[in-house]
mmCIF file of C-alpha atoms in Angstrom:
data_model
loop_
_atom_site.group_PDB
_atom_site.id
_atom_site.type_symbol
_atom_site.label_atom_id
_atom_site.label_comp_id
_atom_site.label_asym_id
_atom_site.label_seq_id
_atom_site.Cartn_x
_atom_site.Cartn_y
_atom_site.Cartn_z
ATOM 1 C CA MET A 1 6.906 60.558 44.050
ATOM 2 C CA ALA A 2 9.475 60.780 46.828
ATOM 3 C CA LEU A 3 8.294 62.064 50.183
ATOM 4 C CA ASP A 4 10.090 65.122 51.510
ATOM 5 C CA PRO A 5 11.794 64.017 54.778
ATOM 6 C CA LEU A 6 11.150 67.435 56.331
ATOM 7 C CA GLN A 7 7.430 67.132 55.647
ATOM 8 C CA ALA A 8 7.383 63.638 57.115
ATOM 9 C CA LEU A 9 9.132 64.845 60.261
ATOM 10 C CA ARG A 10 6.709 67.722 60.666
ATOM 11 C CA GLY A 11 3.773 65.378 60.222
ATOM 12 C CA ALA A 12 5.144 62.971 62.842
ATOM 13 C CA ASN A 13 5.732 65.828 65.283
ATOM 14 C CA ARG A 14 2.193 67.089 64.828
ATOM 15 C CA ALA A 15 0.774 63.640 65.433
ATOM 16 C CA ALA A 16 2.889 63.204 68.574
ATOM 17 C CA ALA A 17 2.073 66.662 69.893
ATOM 18 C CA LEU A 18 -1.703 66.297 69.634
ATOM 19 C CA PRO A 19 -2.697 62.982 71.226
ATOM 20 C CA ALA A 20 -5.638 64.638 73.010
ATOM 21 C CA ALA A 21 -7.059 66.004 69.781
ATOM 22 C CA ALA A 22 -7.166 62.526 68.237
ATOM 23 C CA ALA A 23 -9.055 61.258 71.272
ATOM 24 C CA ALA A 24 -11.436 64.237 71.457
ATOM 25 C CA THR A 25 -15.048 63.154 71.766
ATOM 26 C CA GLY A 26 -18.428 64.677 72.418
ATOM 27 C CA THR A 27 -19.801 68.188 72.190
ATOM 28 C CA LEU A 28 -19.536 70.974 74.750
ATOM 29 C CA LEU A 29 -22.170 73.718 74.978
ATOM 30 C CA VAL A 30 -21.296 76.955 76.802
ATOM 31 C CA ALA A 31 -23.919 79.408 78.054
ATOM 32 C CA GLY A 32 -22.501 82.683 79.338
ATOM 33 C CA ALA A 33 -19.104 82.930 77.631
ATOM 34 C CA THR A 34 -18.878 86.572 78.678
ATOM 35 C CA GLY A 35 -16.831 88.571 81.139
ATOM 36 C CA ALA A 36 -13.370 87.557 82.273
ATOM 37 C CA LEU A 37 -14.684 84.303 83.751
ATOM 38 C CA GLY A 38 -16.742 83.209 80.749
ATOM 39 C CA GLN A 39 -13.931 83.961 78.335
ATOM 40 C CA GLU A 40 -11.401 82.035 80.429
ATOM 41 C CA LEU A 41 -13.749 79.046 80.622
ATOM 42 C CA LEU A 42 -14.201 79.086 76.858
ATOM 43 C CA ARG A 43 -10.479 79.464 76.202
ATOM 44 C CA ARG A 44 -9.505 76.743 78.663
ATOM 45 C CA LEU A 45 -12.124 74.179 77.701
ATOM 46 C CA THR A 46 -11.799 74.586 73.955
ATOM 47 C CA GLY A 47 -8.015 74.830 74.126
ATOM 48 C CA SER A 48 -7.738 71.462 75.884
ATOM 49 C CA HIS A 49 -8.924 69.651 72.723
ATOM 50 C CA ARG A 50 -10.913 67.209 74.848
ATOM 51 C CA PHE A 51 -14.165 67.925 73.023
ATOM 52 C CA ALA A 52 -14.631 67.192 69.350
ATOM 53 C CA HIS A 53 -17.007 70.145 69.036
ATOM 54 C CA ALA A 54 -17.913 73.198 71.084
ATOM 55 C CA ARG A 55 -20.890 75.501 70.764
ATOM 56 C CA VAL A 56 -21.448 78.898 72.364
ATOM 57 C CA LEU A 57 -24.913 80.371 72.839
ATOM 58 C CA ALA A 58 -25.281 83.702 71.056
ATOM 59 C CA CYS A 59 -28.161 86.134 70.575
ATOM 60 C CA GLU A 60 -26.778 87.750 67.408
ATOM 61 C CA PRO A 61 -24.971 86.253 64.402
ATOM 62 C CA ILE A 62 -21.215 86.534 64.845
ATOM 63 C CA ARG A 63 -18.227 85.130 63.028
ATOM 64 C CA ASP A 64 -16.806 82.088 64.770
ATOM 65 C CA GLY A 65 -13.303 83.106 65.786
ATOM 66 C CA LEU A 66 -11.973 80.013 67.570
ATOM 67 C CA ARG A 67 -11.055 76.807 65.803
ATOM 68 C CA GLY A 68 -13.544 74.058 66.585
ATOM 69 C CA VAL A 69 -15.992 76.507 68.195
ATOM 70 C CA GLU A 70 -19.261 77.456 66.567
ATOM 71 C CA THR A 71 -22.108 79.656 67.730
ATOM 72 C CA TYR A 72 -25.623 78.463 68.380
ATOM 73 C CA LEU A 73 -28.067 81.296 67.756
ATOM 74 C CA ALA A 74 -30.621 81.400 70.560
ATOM 75 C CA PRO A 75 -33.957 82.522 69.090
ATOM 76 C CA GLY A 76 -35.890 85.335 70.706
ATOM 77 C CA LEU A 77 -38.273 82.893 72.333
ATOM 78 C CA PRO A 78 -38.695 81.400 75.816
ATOM 79 C CA ILE A 79 -35.994 78.812 76.436
ATOM 80 C CA ALA A 80 -38.566 76.003 76.482
ATOM 81 C CA GLN A 81 -39.321 76.779 72.826
ATOM 82 C CA TRP A 82 -35.722 76.711 71.593
ATOM 83 C CA PRO A 83 -34.825 74.060 69.012
ATOM 84 C CA LEU A 84 -32.648 71.356 70.518
ATOM 85 C CA ALA A 85 -28.868 71.418 70.019
ATOM 86 C CA SER A 86 -27.136 68.079 70.549
ATOM 87 C CA ALA A 87 -24.496 68.154 73.301
ATOM 88 C CA ASP A 88 -22.932 65.845 75.896
ATOM 89 C CA SER A 89 -21.543 68.382 78.379
ATOM 90 C CA ALA A 90 -22.496 71.957 79.212
ATOM 91 C CA VAL A 91 -21.150 74.855 81.241
ATOM 92 C CA ILE A 92 -23.255 77.745 82.524
ATOM 93 C CA ALA A 93 -21.384 80.812 83.757
ATOM 94 C CA PHE A 94 -22.946 83.897 85.285
ATOM 95 C CA ASP A 95 -20.624 86.780 84.467
ATOM 96 C CA PRO A 96 -21.929 90.015 82.874
ATOM 97 C CA PRO A 97 -20.485 90.944 79.472
ATOM 98 C CA ARG A 98 -17.872 93.661 79.277
ATOM 99 C CA LEU A 99 -19.631 96.253 77.159
ATOM 100 C CA TYR A 100 -16.387 97.461 75.609
ATOM 101 C CA HIS A 101 -15.939 93.999 74.063
ATOM 102 C CA ASP A 102 -18.025 94.039 70.874
ATOM 103 C CA ARG A 103 -18.000 90.257 70.567
ATOM 104 C CA GLU A 104 -19.403 89.769 74.057
ATOM 105 C CA ARG A 105 -22.411 91.937 73.300
ATOM 106 C CA ALA A 106 -23.476 89.347 70.720
ATOM 107 C CA LEU A 107 -23.337 86.395 73.136
ATOM 108 C CA TRP A 108 -26.354 85.150 75.043
ATOM 109 C CA VAL A 109 -26.135 85.996 78.748
ATOM 110 C CA PRO A 110 -28.002 83.747 81.198
ATOM 111 C CA GLN A 111 -29.692 85.238 84.228
ATOM 112 C CA PRO A 112 -29.957 83.327 87.525
ATOM 113 C CA SER A 113 -33.720 83.101 87.003
ATOM 114 C CA ASP A 114 -33.078 81.229 83.722
ATOM 115 C CA LEU A 115 -31.329 78.351 85.483
ATOM 116 C CA PRO A 116 -34.218 75.843 85.908
ATOM 117 C CA GLU A 117 -35.558 76.274 82.370
ATOM 118 C CA LEU A 118 -32.085 76.327 80.837
ATOM 119 C CA ALA A 119 -31.149 73.127 82.668
ATOM 120 C CA ARG A 120 -34.277 71.388 81.397
ATOM 121 C CA TRP A 121 -33.451 72.448 77.844
ATOM 122 C CA LEU A 122 -29.858 71.240 78.179
ATOM 123 C CA ARG A 123 -31.011 67.885 79.490
ATOM 124 C CA ALA A 124 -33.389 67.572 76.530
ATOM 125 C CA CYS A 125 -30.391 68.294 74.282
ATOM 126 C CA GLY A 126 -28.729 65.160 75.662
ATOM 127 C CA VAL A 127 -26.386 66.800 78.175
ATOM 128 C CA ARG A 128 -25.232 64.346 80.849
ATOM 129 C CA THR A 129 -22.647 66.524 82.624
ATOM 130 C CA LEU A 130 -23.485 70.067 83.698
ATOM 131 C CA ALA A 131 -21.100 72.529 85.347
ATOM 132 C CA ILE A 132 -22.457 75.763 86.822
ATOM 133 C CA VAL A 133 -20.112 78.553 87.868
ATOM 134 C CA GLN A 134 -21.978 80.912 90.179
ATOM 135 C CA PRO A 135 -20.018 83.851 91.619
ATOM 136 C CA HIS A 136 -21.158 85.179 95.006
ATOM 137 C CA ASP A 137 -20.209 88.418 96.745
ATOM 138 C CA GLN A 138 -17.321 87.590 99.047
ATOM 139 C CA GLY A 139 -18.292 86.872 102.616
ATOM 140 C CA LYS A 140 -22.044 87.057 101.963
ATOM 141 C CA LEU A 141 -22.915 83.426 101.248
ATOM 142 C CA PRO A 142 -24.432 81.796 104.372
ATOM 143 C CA GLU A 143 -22.269 79.026 105.796
ATOM 144 C CA ALA A 144 -25.079 76.466 105.507
ATOM 145 C CA LEU A 145 -25.372 77.032 101.750
ATOM 146 C CA LYS A 146 -21.710 76.927 100.780
ATOM 147 C CA ARG A 147 -21.442 73.162 100.346
ATOM 148 C CA GLY A 148 -25.010 72.234 99.456
ATOM 149 C CA LEU A 149 -27.815 73.265 97.145
ATOM 150 C CA ALA A 150 -28.464 76.937 97.827
ATOM 151 C CA SER A 151 -31.929 77.338 96.310
ATOM 152 C CA LEU A 152 -34.990 75.596 94.936
ATOM 153 C CA ASP A 153 -33.691 76.445 91.463
ATOM 154 C CA GLU A 154 -30.535 74.410 92.076
ATOM 155 C CA GLN A 155 -32.633 71.549 93.429
ATOM 156 C CA ALA A 156 -34.714 71.694 90.250
ATOM 157 C CA VAL A 157 -31.520 71.456 88.193
ATOM 158 C CA VAL A 158 -30.413 68.298 89.992
ATOM 159 C CA ALA A 159 -33.889 66.778 89.601
ATOM 160 C CA ASN A 160 -33.449 66.727 85.812
ATOM 161 C CA GLY A 161 -31.384 63.559 86.057
ATOM 162 C CA PHE A 162 -27.921 64.643 84.924
ATOM 163 C CA ASP A 163 -25.185 62.078 85.497
ATOM 164 C CA ARG A 164 -22.959 64.784 87.001
ATOM 165 C CA VAL A 165 -23.720 68.265 88.296
ATOM 166 C CA ILE A 166 -20.741 70.414 89.288
ATOM 167 C CA LEU A 167 -21.537 73.643 91.165
ATOM 168 C CA VAL A 168 -18.635 76.032 91.638
ATOM 169 C CA ARG A 169 -19.255 78.918 94.037
ATOM 170 C CA SER A 170 -16.471 81.387 93.369
ATOM 171 C CA ALA A 171 -16.131 84.568 95.413
ATOM 172 C CA ARG A 172 -16.237 87.924 93.635
ATOM 173 C CA LYS A 173 -15.762 91.521 94.623
ATOM 174 C CA PRO A 174 -19.051 93.345 95.334
ATOM 175 C CA LEU A 175 -20.442 94.941 92.202
ATOM 176 C CA ASN A 176 -20.267 98.721 91.901
ATOM 177 C CA ALA A 177 -23.454 100.268 93.213
ATOM 178 C CA ARG A 178 -25.106 103.614 92.609
ATOM 179 C CA PHE A 179 -26.336 105.530 95.615
ATOM 180 C CA ALA A 180 -29.381 107.758 95.629
ATOM 181 C CA ASN A 181 -28.216 109.987 98.485
ATOM 182 C CA PRO A 182 -25.265 110.656 100.828
ATOM 183 C CA ALA A 183 -26.797 108.501 103.578
ATOM 184 C CA GLU A 184 -26.666 105.412 101.348
ATOM 185 C CA ARG A 185 -23.079 106.247 100.401
ATOM 186 C CA LEU A 186 -22.114 106.548 104.081
ATOM 187 C CA ALA A 187 -23.786 103.239 104.932
ATOM 188 C CA ALA A 188 -21.967 101.525 102.062
ATOM 189 C CA TRP A 189 -18.646 102.977 103.240
ATOM 190 C CA MET A 190 -19.225 101.696 106.770
ATOM 191 C CA LEU A 191 -20.109 98.245 105.459
ATOM 192 C CA SER A 192 -17.013 98.248 103.270
ATOM 193 C CA ILE A 193 -14.899 98.256 106.421
ATOM 194 C CA VAL A 194 -16.253 94.788 107.166
ATOM 195 C CA ARG A 195 -14.727 93.502 103.923
ATOM 196 C CA PHE A 196 -11.311 93.677 105.524
ATOM 197 C CA MET A 197 -12.558 91.091 108.022
ATOM 198 C CA VAL A 198 -13.429 88.548 105.314
ATOM 199 C CA PRO A 199 -11.169 85.473 105.692
ATOM 200 C CA SER A 200 -8.531 85.061 103.016
ATOM 201 C CA SER A 201 -10.149 81.761 102.009
ATOM 202 C CA GLU A 202 -13.184 83.714 100.794
ATOM 203 C CA GLN A 203 -11.255 86.211 98.712
ATOM 204 C CA PRO A 204 -11.819 86.309 94.923
ATOM 205 C CA VAL A 205 -9.731 83.994 92.760
ATOM 206 C CA ARG A 206 -8.385 84.802 89.295
ATOM 207 C CA ALA A 207 -10.718 83.752 86.492
ATOM 208 C CA SER A 208 -7.990 81.588 84.959
ATOM 209 C CA LYS A 209 -7.757 79.544 88.170
ATOM 210 C CA VAL A 210 -11.515 79.089 88.379
ATOM 211 C CA ALA A 211 -11.517 77.897 84.761
ATOM 212 C CA GLU A 212 -8.683 75.479 85.536
ATOM 213 C CA LEU A 213 -10.661 74.030 88.457
ATOM 214 C CA VAL A 214 -13.771 73.570 86.281
ATOM 215 C CA ASP A 215 -11.706 71.899 83.558
ATOM 216 C CA LEU A 216 -10.158 69.493 86.043
ATOM 217 C CA ALA A 217 -13.511 68.701 87.662
ATOM 218 C CA LEU A 218 -15.017 67.933 84.255
ATOM 219 C CA ARG A 219 -12.156 65.512 83.666
ATOM 220 C CA ILE A 220 -12.230 63.507 86.895
ATOM 221 C CA ALA A 221 -15.486 64.073 88.800
ATOM 222 C CA PRO A 222 -17.412 60.846 89.476
ATOM 223 C CA PRO A 223 -21.186 60.670 88.972
ATOM 224 C CA GLY A 224 -23.246 62.711 91.425
ATOM 225 C CA VAL A 225 -23.628 66.281 92.634
ATOM 226 C CA HIS A 226 -20.455 68.125 93.623
ATOM 227 C CA VAL A 227 -20.535 71.609 95.191
ATOM 228 C CA ALA A 228 -17.304 73.584 95.539
ATOM 229 C CA ALA A 229 -17.524 76.182 98.311
ATOM 230 C CA PRO A 230 -15.586 79.458 97.914
ATOM 231 C CA GLU A 231 -12.948 78.090 100.299
ATOM 232 C CA VAL A 232 -12.342 75.112 98.013
ATOM 233 C CA VAL A 233 -11.977 77.383 94.991
ATOM 234 C CA TRP A 234 -9.521 79.603 96.880
ATOM 235 C CA GLU A 235 -7.485 76.676 98.247
ATOM 236 C CA SER A 236 -7.230 75.063 94.818
ATOM 237 C CA ALA A 237 -5.635 78.235 93.454
ATOM 238 C CA GLN A 238 -2.907 78.320 96.127
ATOM 239 C CA GLY A 239 -0.858 75.285 95.179
ATOM 240 C CA ASP A 240 -1.567 71.662 94.342
ATOM 241 C CA MET A 241 -4.899 72.002 92.549
ATOM 242 C CA GLN A 242 -5.008 68.319 91.635
ATOM 243 C CA ALA A 243 -4.791 67.272 95.287
ATOM 244 C CA VAL A 244 -7.372 69.811 96.460
ATOM 245 C CA VAL A 245 -9.869 68.895 93.757
ATOM 246 C CA ARG A 246 -9.443 65.172 94.321
ATOM 247 C CA ARG A 247 -10.040 65.641 98.045
ATOM 248 C CA TRP A 248 -13.118 67.776 97.345
ATOM 249 C CA LEU A 249 -14.498 65.139 94.975
ATOM 250 C CA GLY A 250 -13.831 62.337 97.468
ATOM 251 C CA LEU A 251 -11.298 60.580 95.246
ATOM 252 C CA ALA A 252 -8.562 58.496 96.828
ATOM 253 C CA GLY A 253 -4.915 59.357 96.418
#
């Protein structure tokens, strides 16, 4: 049977256009694929075709909507009692779900207090590379904690023995607060004036740029613990991200 030349050409074009897919290896596990940040991380990391498989933690059964992405149903038990799910790399993002997105309501949302136990579970699953994206209110993270481990929980994460731990401290706008009385509202208004004094390097960065930084760091970061301060995240979004990230990671060139 003769081969249709048009079909052959299409097949060759597909093979040439997807070299990364052929080389895709390993499994990525995402905890916290909610909010603008979580969704951008999921879209960016699964769209790069670098991972052969991707799993997203969910608390309710949902239909898998992205090619190559499946849900892992987290049982209603303490994390230490979850069945293991094999994975090589993992991303934890702390971004609340947008309640008007039905799909996001079904995803499992990590809380900062879950971090030590979740990291232990991920390590038991075989994860060697862990990226944590932790937004902080702009201008409120103490200078001494921007480039190092900010809490005992983060120290506990590192102690699990991951090959690589990537901590990204992105700035965010202060969350909307409810005030019990006019005095609290006045105090909040007076404090809001200080926000105009926050340096531009600590201003929030678009979720797509944060996701791009995480993707790049997962690609090229050497073994060890790497903490990106809000200034690094902001600078990487302004121009040559490759150069900024390589300098942050201590890579030559």
